[in-house]
Amino acid sequence: MRLRPAAPDDAGVIAAHNIAMAMETEGRALDPATVRAGVEAVLAEPRRGFYLLAETGGEVVGQAMVTYEWSDWRNGDFWWIQSVYVAPAFRRQGVFTRIFAAVEAAARERPGVVGLRLYVEKENTAAQETYRRLGMARSDYVFFEQEFARPVLSSR
């Protein structure tokens, strides 16, 4: 297995993984056009973040996206780990552990990065245990959101 940054040609597989993950973890059906446009937007604009892919035998078997959040309290960026997915046949084989280790190492090496964050569904106890095992701790913050209906905008 090798890790590599995503390229524009990876947009389709990343989008497919995101759609599968949302259905599996939240029972949520995502709009493929919206997801594809969102993935393409990240790949086209590095300021938005980046994807790290795990590949074996030419097949992408795992992924994570990193986005950035400025903290004025700490005068630095938190890296948010999002869009985590490992193909079912490759789970429990250390794929995410390798992705996480690479993200953590890159974040520690980059001046101005003050930590890593992620969110996880309350019921996804298997993922929570994985994150604890990797050295992350549950935050005291509660996550709130307000979504707005927006049209699908292609990044092309």
Coordinates of N, CA and C in Angstrom, one line a residue:
M1 N 0.8 -1.2 0.0 CA 0.0 0.0 0.0 C 0.9 1.2 0.0
R2 N 0.5 2.2 -0.8 CA 1.2 3.5 -0.8 C 0.2 4.6 -0.6
L3 N 0.7 5.7 0.0 CA 0.0 6.9 0.2 C 0.4 7.9 -0.8
R4 N -0.6 8.7 -1.3 CA -0.3 9.7 -2.2 C -1.3 10.8 -2.2
P5 N -0.9 12.1 -2.5 CA -1.9 13.1 -2.6 C -2.8 12.9 -3.8
A6 N -4.1 13.3 -3.7 CA -5.0 13.1 -4.8 C -4.7 14.1 -5.9
A7 N -5.1 13.6 -7.1 CA -5.0 14.4 -8.3 C -6.4 14.6 -8.9
P8 N -6.5 15.6 -9.8 CA -7.8 15.8 -10.4 C -8.5 14.5 -11.0
D9 N -7.7 13.6 -11.5 CA -8.3 12.4 -12.0 C -9.0 11.5 -11.0
D10 N -8.7 11.8 -9.7 CA -9.2 11.0 -8.6 C -10.6 11.5 -8.1
A11 N -11.1 12.5 -8.7 CA -12.4 13.1 -8.2 C -13.5 12.1 -8.2
G12 N -13.6 11.3 -9.2 CA -14.7 10.3 -9.3 C -14.7 9.3 -8.2
V13 N -13.5 8.7 -7.9 CA -13.4 7.7 -6.8 C -13.6 8.4 -5.5
I14 N -13.1 9.6 -5.3 CA -13.3 10.3 -4.0 C -14.7 10.5 -3.8
A15 N -15.4 11.1 -4.8 CA -16.8 11.4 -4.7 C -17.6 10.1 -4.4
A16 N -17.3 9.0 -5.0 CA -18.0 7.7 -4.8 C -17.8 7.3 -3.4
H17 N -16.6 7.4 -2.8 CA -16.3 7.0 -1.5 C -17.1 7.9 -0.5
N18 N -17.2 9.2 -0.8 CA -17.9 10.1 0.1 C -19.4 9.7 0.2
I19 N -19.9 9.4 -1.0 CA -21.3 9.0 -1.1 C -21.6 7.7 -0.3
A20 N -20.7 6.8 -0.4 CA -20.8 5.5 0.3 C -20.7 5.7 1.8
M21 N -19.8 6.6 2.2 CA -19.6 6.8 3.6 C -20.8 7.5 4.2
A22 N -21.4 8.4 3.6 CA -22.6 9.1 4.1 C -23.7 8.2 4.3
M23 N -23.9 7.3 3.3 CA -25.0 6.3 3.4 C -24.7 5.3 4.5
E24 N -23.5 4.9 4.6 CA -23.1 3.9 5.6 C -23.2 4.4 7.1
T25 N -22.7 5.6 7.3 CA -22.6 6.2 8.6 C -23.8 7.0 9.1
E26 N -24.5 7.6 8.1 CA -25.6 8.5 8.5 C -26.9 8.1 7.8
G27 N -26.9 7.1 6.9 CA -28.1 6.7 6.2 C -28.6 7.9 5.3
R28 N -27.6 8.6 4.9 CA -27.9 9.9 4.1 C -27.5 9.7 2.7
A29 N -28.4 9.9 1.7 CA -28.2 9.9 0.3 C -27.7 11.2 -0.2
L30 N -26.5 11.3 -0.6 CA -26.0 12.6 -1.1 C -26.2 12.7 -2.6
D31 N -26.3 14.0 -3.1 CA -26.4 14.2 -4.5 C -25.1 14.1 -5.2
P32 N -25.0 13.1 -6.1 CA -23.7 12.9 -6.8 C -23.1 14.1 -7.4
A33 N -23.9 14.9 -8.1 CA -23.3 16.1 -8.8 C -22.8 17.1 -7.8
T34 N -23.4 17.3 -6.7 CA -23.0 18.2 -5.6 C -21.7 17.7 -5.0
V35 N -21.6 16.4 -4.7 CA -20.4 15.8 -4.1 C -19.2 15.9 -5.1
R36 N -19.5 15.6 -6.3 CA -18.4 15.6 -7.3 C -17.9 17.1 -7.5
A37 N -18.8 18.0 -7.5 CA -18.4 19.5 -7.6 C -17.6 19.9 -6.4
G38 N -18.0 19.4 -5.2 CA -17.3 19.7 -4.0 C -15.9 19.2 -4.0
V39 N -15.7 17.9 -4.4 CA -14.4 17.3 -4.5 C -13.5 18.0 -5.5
E40 N -14.1 18.3 -6.7 CA -13.3 19.0 -7.7 C -12.9 20.4 -7.2
A41 N -13.7 21.1 -6.4 CA -13.4 22.4 -5.9 C -12.2 22.3 -4.9
V42 N -12.1 21.3 -4.1 CA -10.9 21.1 -3.3 C -9.6 20.8 -4.1
L43 N -9.8 20.0 -5.1 CA -8.6 19.6 -5.9 C -8.2 20.8 -6.8
A44 N -9.1 21.7 -7.1 CA -8.7 22.9 -7.9 C -8.1 24.0 -7.1
E45 N -8.4 24.1 -5.8 CA -8.0 25.2 -4.9 C -7.3 24.6 -3.7
P46 N -6.0 24.5 -3.6 CA -5.3 24.0 -2.5 C -5.6 24.7 -1.2
R47 N -6.0 26.0 -1.3 CA -6.3 26.8 -0.1 C -7.5 26.1 0.7
R48 N -8.3 25.4 0.0 CA -9.4 24.7 0.6 C -9.0 23.5 1.4
G49 N -8.0 22.8 1.0 CA -7.5 21.6 1.7 C -6.9 20.7 0.7
F50 N -6.8 19.4 1.1 CA -6.2 18.4 0.3 C -6.7 17.0 0.7
Y51 N -6.6 16.1 -0.3 CA -6.9 14.7 0.0 C -5.7 13.9 0.0
L52 N -5.6 12.9 0.9 CA -4.5 11.9 1.0 C -5.2 10.6 0.7
L53 N -4.7 9.9 -0.3 CA -5.3 8.6 -0.7 C -4.3 7.4 -0.3
A54 N -4.9 6.3 0.0 CA -4.2 5.0 0.2 C -4.6 4.2 -1.0
E55 N -3.5 3.7 -1.6 CA -3.7 2.9 -2.9 C -3.0 1.6 -2.8
T56 N -3.6 0.5 -3.3 CA -3.0 -0.8 -3.4 C -3.4 -1.4 -4.7
G57 N -2.4 -1.9 -5.4 CA -2.7 -2.5 -6.7 C -3.4 -1.6 -7.7
G58 N -3.1 -0.3 -7.6 CA -3.7 0.7 -8.5 C -5.1 1.1 -8.1
E59 N -5.6 0.5 -7.0 CA -7.0 0.8 -6.5 C -6.9 1.7 -5.3
V60 N -7.7 2.8 -5.3 CA -7.8 3.7 -4.1 C -8.7 2.9 -3.1
V61 N -8.1 2.6 -1.9 CA -8.8 1.8 -0.9 C -9.1 2.6 0.3
G62 N -8.5 3.8 0.4 CA -8.8 4.7 1.6 C -8.5 6.1 1.3
Q63 N -9.1 7.0 2.1 CA -8.9 8.4 1.8 C -9.2 9.2 3.1
A64 N -8.7 10.4 3.1 CA -9.0 11.5 4.1 C -8.8 12.8 3.4
M65 N -9.7 13.8 3.8 CA -9.5 15.1 3.3 C -9.1 15.9 4.6
V66 N -8.2 16.9 4.3 CA -7.8 17.8 5.4 C -8.2 19.2 5.0
T67 N -8.9 19.9 5.9 CA -9.2 21.3 5.6 C -8.6 22.1 6.8
Y68 N -8.7 23.4 6.7 CA -8.0 24.3 7.6 C -8.9 25.2 8.4
E69 N -8.7 25.4 9.7 CA -9.4 26.3 10.5 C -8.5 27.2 11.3
W70 N -8.5 28.5 11.1 CA -7.7 29.4 11.8 C -8.2 29.6 13.2
S71 N -7.2 29.5 14.2 CA -7.6 29.7 15.6 C -6.9 31.0 16.1
D72 N -7.6 32.0 16.3 CA -7.0 33.3 16.8 C -6.5 33.1 18.3
W73 N -7.1 32.1 19.0 CA -6.7 31.9 20.4 C -5.3 31.3 20.4
R74 N -4.9 30.6 19.3 CA -3.6 29.9 19.3 C -2.7 30.4 18.2
N75 N -3.2 31.4 17.5 CA -2.4 32.0 16.4 C -1.9 30.9 15.5
G76 N -2.7 30.0 15.0 CA -2.3 28.9 14.1 C -3.5 28.2 13.6
D77 N -3.2 27.3 12.7 CA -4.3 26.5 12.1 C -4.5 25.1 12.7
F78 N -5.7 24.7 12.9 CA -6.1 23.3 13.1 C -6.3 22.7 11.8
W79 N -5.9 21.5 11.6 CA -6.2 20.7 10.4 C -7.3 19.8 10.8
W80 N -8.4 19.9 10.1 CA -9.6 19.1 10.2 C -9.5 17.9 9.3
I81 N -9.6 16.7 9.9 CA -9.6 15.5 9.1 C -11.1 15.2 8.8
Q82 N -11.4 15.1 7.5 CA -12.8 14.9 7.1 C -12.8 13.8 5.9
S83 N -14.0 13.5 5.5 CA -14.2 12.6 4.4 C -13.4 11.3 4.5
V84 N -13.3 10.8 5.7 CA -12.5 9.5 5.9 C -13.3 8.3 5.4
Y85 N -12.7 7.5 4.6 CA -13.3 6.3 4.1 C -12.2 5.3 3.8
V86 N -12.6 4.0 4.2 CA -11.8 2.9 3.9 C -12.7 1.9 3.3
A87 N -12.4 1.3 2.1 CA -13.2 0.3 1.4 C -13.4 -0.9 2.4
P88 N -14.6 -1.4 2.4 CA -14.9 -2.5 3.3 C -13.9 -3.6 3.3
A89 N -13.5 -4.1 2.2 CA -12.5 -5.2 2.1 C -11.2 -4.9 2.7
F90 N -10.9 -3.6 3.0 CA -9.6 -3.2 3.5 C -9.6 -2.7 4.9
R91 N -10.8 -2.8 5.6 CA -10.9 -2.3 6.9 C -10.2 -3.2 7.9
R92 N -9.8 -2.7 9.0 CA -9.1 -3.4 10.1 C -7.7 -3.9 9.6
Q93 N -7.1 -3.2 8.6 CA -5.8 -3.6 8.1 C -4.8 -2.5 8.2
G94 N -5.2 -1.5 9.0 CA -4.2 -0.4 9.2 C -4.2 0.7 8.2
V95 N -5.2 0.7 7.3 CA -5.2 1.7 6.2 C -5.4 3.1 6.8
F96 N -6.4 3.3 7.6 CA -6.6 4.6 8.2 C -5.5 5.0 9.2
T97 N -4.9 4.0 9.9 CA -3.8 4.3 10.8 C -2.6 4.9 10.0
R98 N -2.4 4.4 8.8 CA -1.3 4.9 8.0 C -1.6 6.3 7.5
I99 N -2.9 6.5 7.0 CA -3.3 7.8 6.6 C -3.1 8.8 7.7
F100 N -3.6 8.5 8.9 CA -3.6 9.4 10.0 C -2.1 9.7 10.4
A101 N -1.3 8.7 10.4 CA 0.1 9.0 10.8 C 0.8 9.9 9.8
A102 N 0.5 9.8 8.5 CA 1.0 10.7 7.5 C 0.5 12.1 7.7
V103 N -0.8 12.3 8.0 CA -1.4 13.6 8.2 C -0.8 14.2 9.4
E104 N -0.7 13.4 10.5 CA -0.1 14.0 11.7 C 1.3 14.4 11.6
A105 N 2.1 13.6 10.9 CA 3.5 13.9 10.7 C 3.6 15.2 9.8
A106 N 2.8 15.3 8.8 CA 2.9 16.5 8.0 C 2.4 17.8 8.8
A107 N 1.4 17.6 9.6 CA 0.9 18.7 10.4 C 2.0 19.2 11.4
R108 N 2.7 18.2 12.0 CA 3.7 18.5 13.0 C 4.9 19.2 12.4
E109 N 5.2 18.9 11.1 CA 6.3 19.5 10.4 C 6.0 20.9 9.9
R110 N 4.7 21.2 9.7 CA 4.4 22.5 9.1 C 4.3 23.6 10.2
P111 N 5.1 24.6 10.1 CA 5.0 25.7 11.1 C 3.6 26.3 11.1
G112 N 3.0 26.6 12.2 CA 1.7 27.3 12.3 C 0.6 26.3 12.4
V113 N 0.8 25.0 12.3 CA -0.3 24.1 12.6 C -0.2 23.7 14.1
V114 N -1.4 23.9 14.7 CA -1.4 23.8 16.2 C -2.1 22.5 16.6
G115 N -2.7 21.8 15.7 CA -3.4 20.5 16.1 C -4.3 19.9 15.1
L116 N -4.8 18.8 15.4 CA -5.7 18.1 14.5 C -7.1 18.0 15.1
R117 N -8.1 18.1 14.3 CA -9.5 17.9 14.8 C -10.3 17.1 13.8
L118 N -11.3 16.4 14.3 CA -12.3 15.8 13.4 C -13.6 15.6 14.1
Y119 N -14.6 15.4 13.4 CA -15.9 15.1 14.1 C -16.3 13.7 13.6
V120 N -17.2 13.1 14.4 CA -17.6 11.7 14.2 C -19.0 11.6 14.7
E121 N -19.9 10.8 14.0 CA -21.2 10.6 14.5 C -21.2 10.0 15.9
K122 N -22.2 10.4 16.7 CA -22.3 9.9 18.1 C -22.3 8.4 18.2
E123 N -23.1 7.8 17.2 CA -23.3 6.3 17.3 C -22.1 5.5 16.7
N124 N -21.2 6.2 16.1 CA -20.1 5.5 15.4 C -18.9 5.2 16.4
T125 N -19.2 4.3 17.3 CA -18.3 4.0 18.4 C -17.0 3.3 17.9
A126 N -17.1 2.5 16.8 CA -15.9 1.9 16.3 C -14.9 3.0 15.8
A127 N -15.4 4.0 15.1 CA -14.5 5.1 14.7 C -14.0 5.8 15.9
Q128 N -14.8 6.1 16.8 CA -14.4 6.8 18.0 C -13.2 6.1 18.7
E129 N -13.3 4.8 18.8 CA -12.3 4.0 19.5 C -11.0 4.0 18.6
T130 N -11.1 4.0 17.3 CA -9.9 4.1 16.5 C -9.2 5.5 16.7
Y131 N -10.0 6.6 16.8 CA -9.4 7.9 17.0 C -8.7 8.0 18.4
R132 N -9.4 7.4 19.4 CA -8.8 7.4 20.7 C -7.4 6.6 20.7
R133 N -7.4 5.5 20.1 CA -6.2 4.6 20.0 C -5.1 5.4 19.3
L134 N -5.4 6.3 18.4 CA -4.4 7.0 17.6 C -4.0 8.3 18.4
G135 N -4.5 8.5 19.6 CA -4.0 9.6 20.5 C -4.9 10.8 20.5
M136 N -6.0 10.7 19.9 CA -7.0 11.8 19.9 C -7.9 11.7 21.2
A137 N -8.4 12.8 21.6 CA -9.2 12.9 22.8 C -10.5 13.5 22.5
R138 N -11.6 13.1 23.1 CA -12.9 13.7 22.9 C -12.8 15.2 23.4
S139 N -13.4 16.1 22.6 CA -13.4 17.5 22.9 C -14.6 17.8 23.8
D140 N -14.5 18.9 24.5 CA -15.6 19.4 25.3 C -16.6 20.2 24.5
Y141 N -16.3 20.5 23.3 CA -17.2 21.3 22.4 C -18.3 20.4 21.9
V142 N -19.4 21.1 21.7 CA -20.6 20.4 21.0 C -20.7 21.1 19.7
F143 N -20.9 20.4 18.7 CA -20.9 20.9 17.3 C -22.4 21.3 16.9
F144 N -22.5 22.5 16.4 CA -23.8 23.0 15.9 C -23.7 23.3 14.4
E145 N -24.8 23.3 13.7 CA -24.7 23.7 12.3 C -26.0 24.2 11.9
Q146 N -26.0 25.0 10.8 CA -27.2 25.4 10.1 C -26.9 25.4 8.6
E147 N -27.6 24.5 7.9 CA -27.3 24.3 6.5 C -28.3 25.2 5.7
F148 N -27.7 25.7 4.6 CA -28.5 26.5 3.6 C -28.7 25.7 2.3
A149 N -29.8 25.8 1.7 CA -30.0 25.2 0.4 C -29.3 26.0 -0.6
R150 N -28.4 25.4 -1.4 CA -27.6 26.1 -2.4 C -27.7 25.3 -3.7
P151 N -27.6 25.9 -4.8 CA -27.6 25.2 -6.1 C -26.2 24.5 -6.2
V152 N -26.2 23.5 -7.0 CA -24.9 22.8 -7.3 C -24.1 23.7 -8.3
L153 N -22.9 24.0 -7.9 CA -22.0 24.8 -8.7 C -20.9 23.9 -9.2
S154 N -20.7 23.7 -10.5 CA -19.6 22.9 -11.0 C -18.3 23.7 -10.8
S155 N -17.3 23.0 -10.5 CA -15.9 23.7 -10.4 C -15.3 23.7 -11.8
R156 N -15.9 23.2 -12.8 CA -15.3 23.2 -14.1 C -15.5 24.5 -14.8

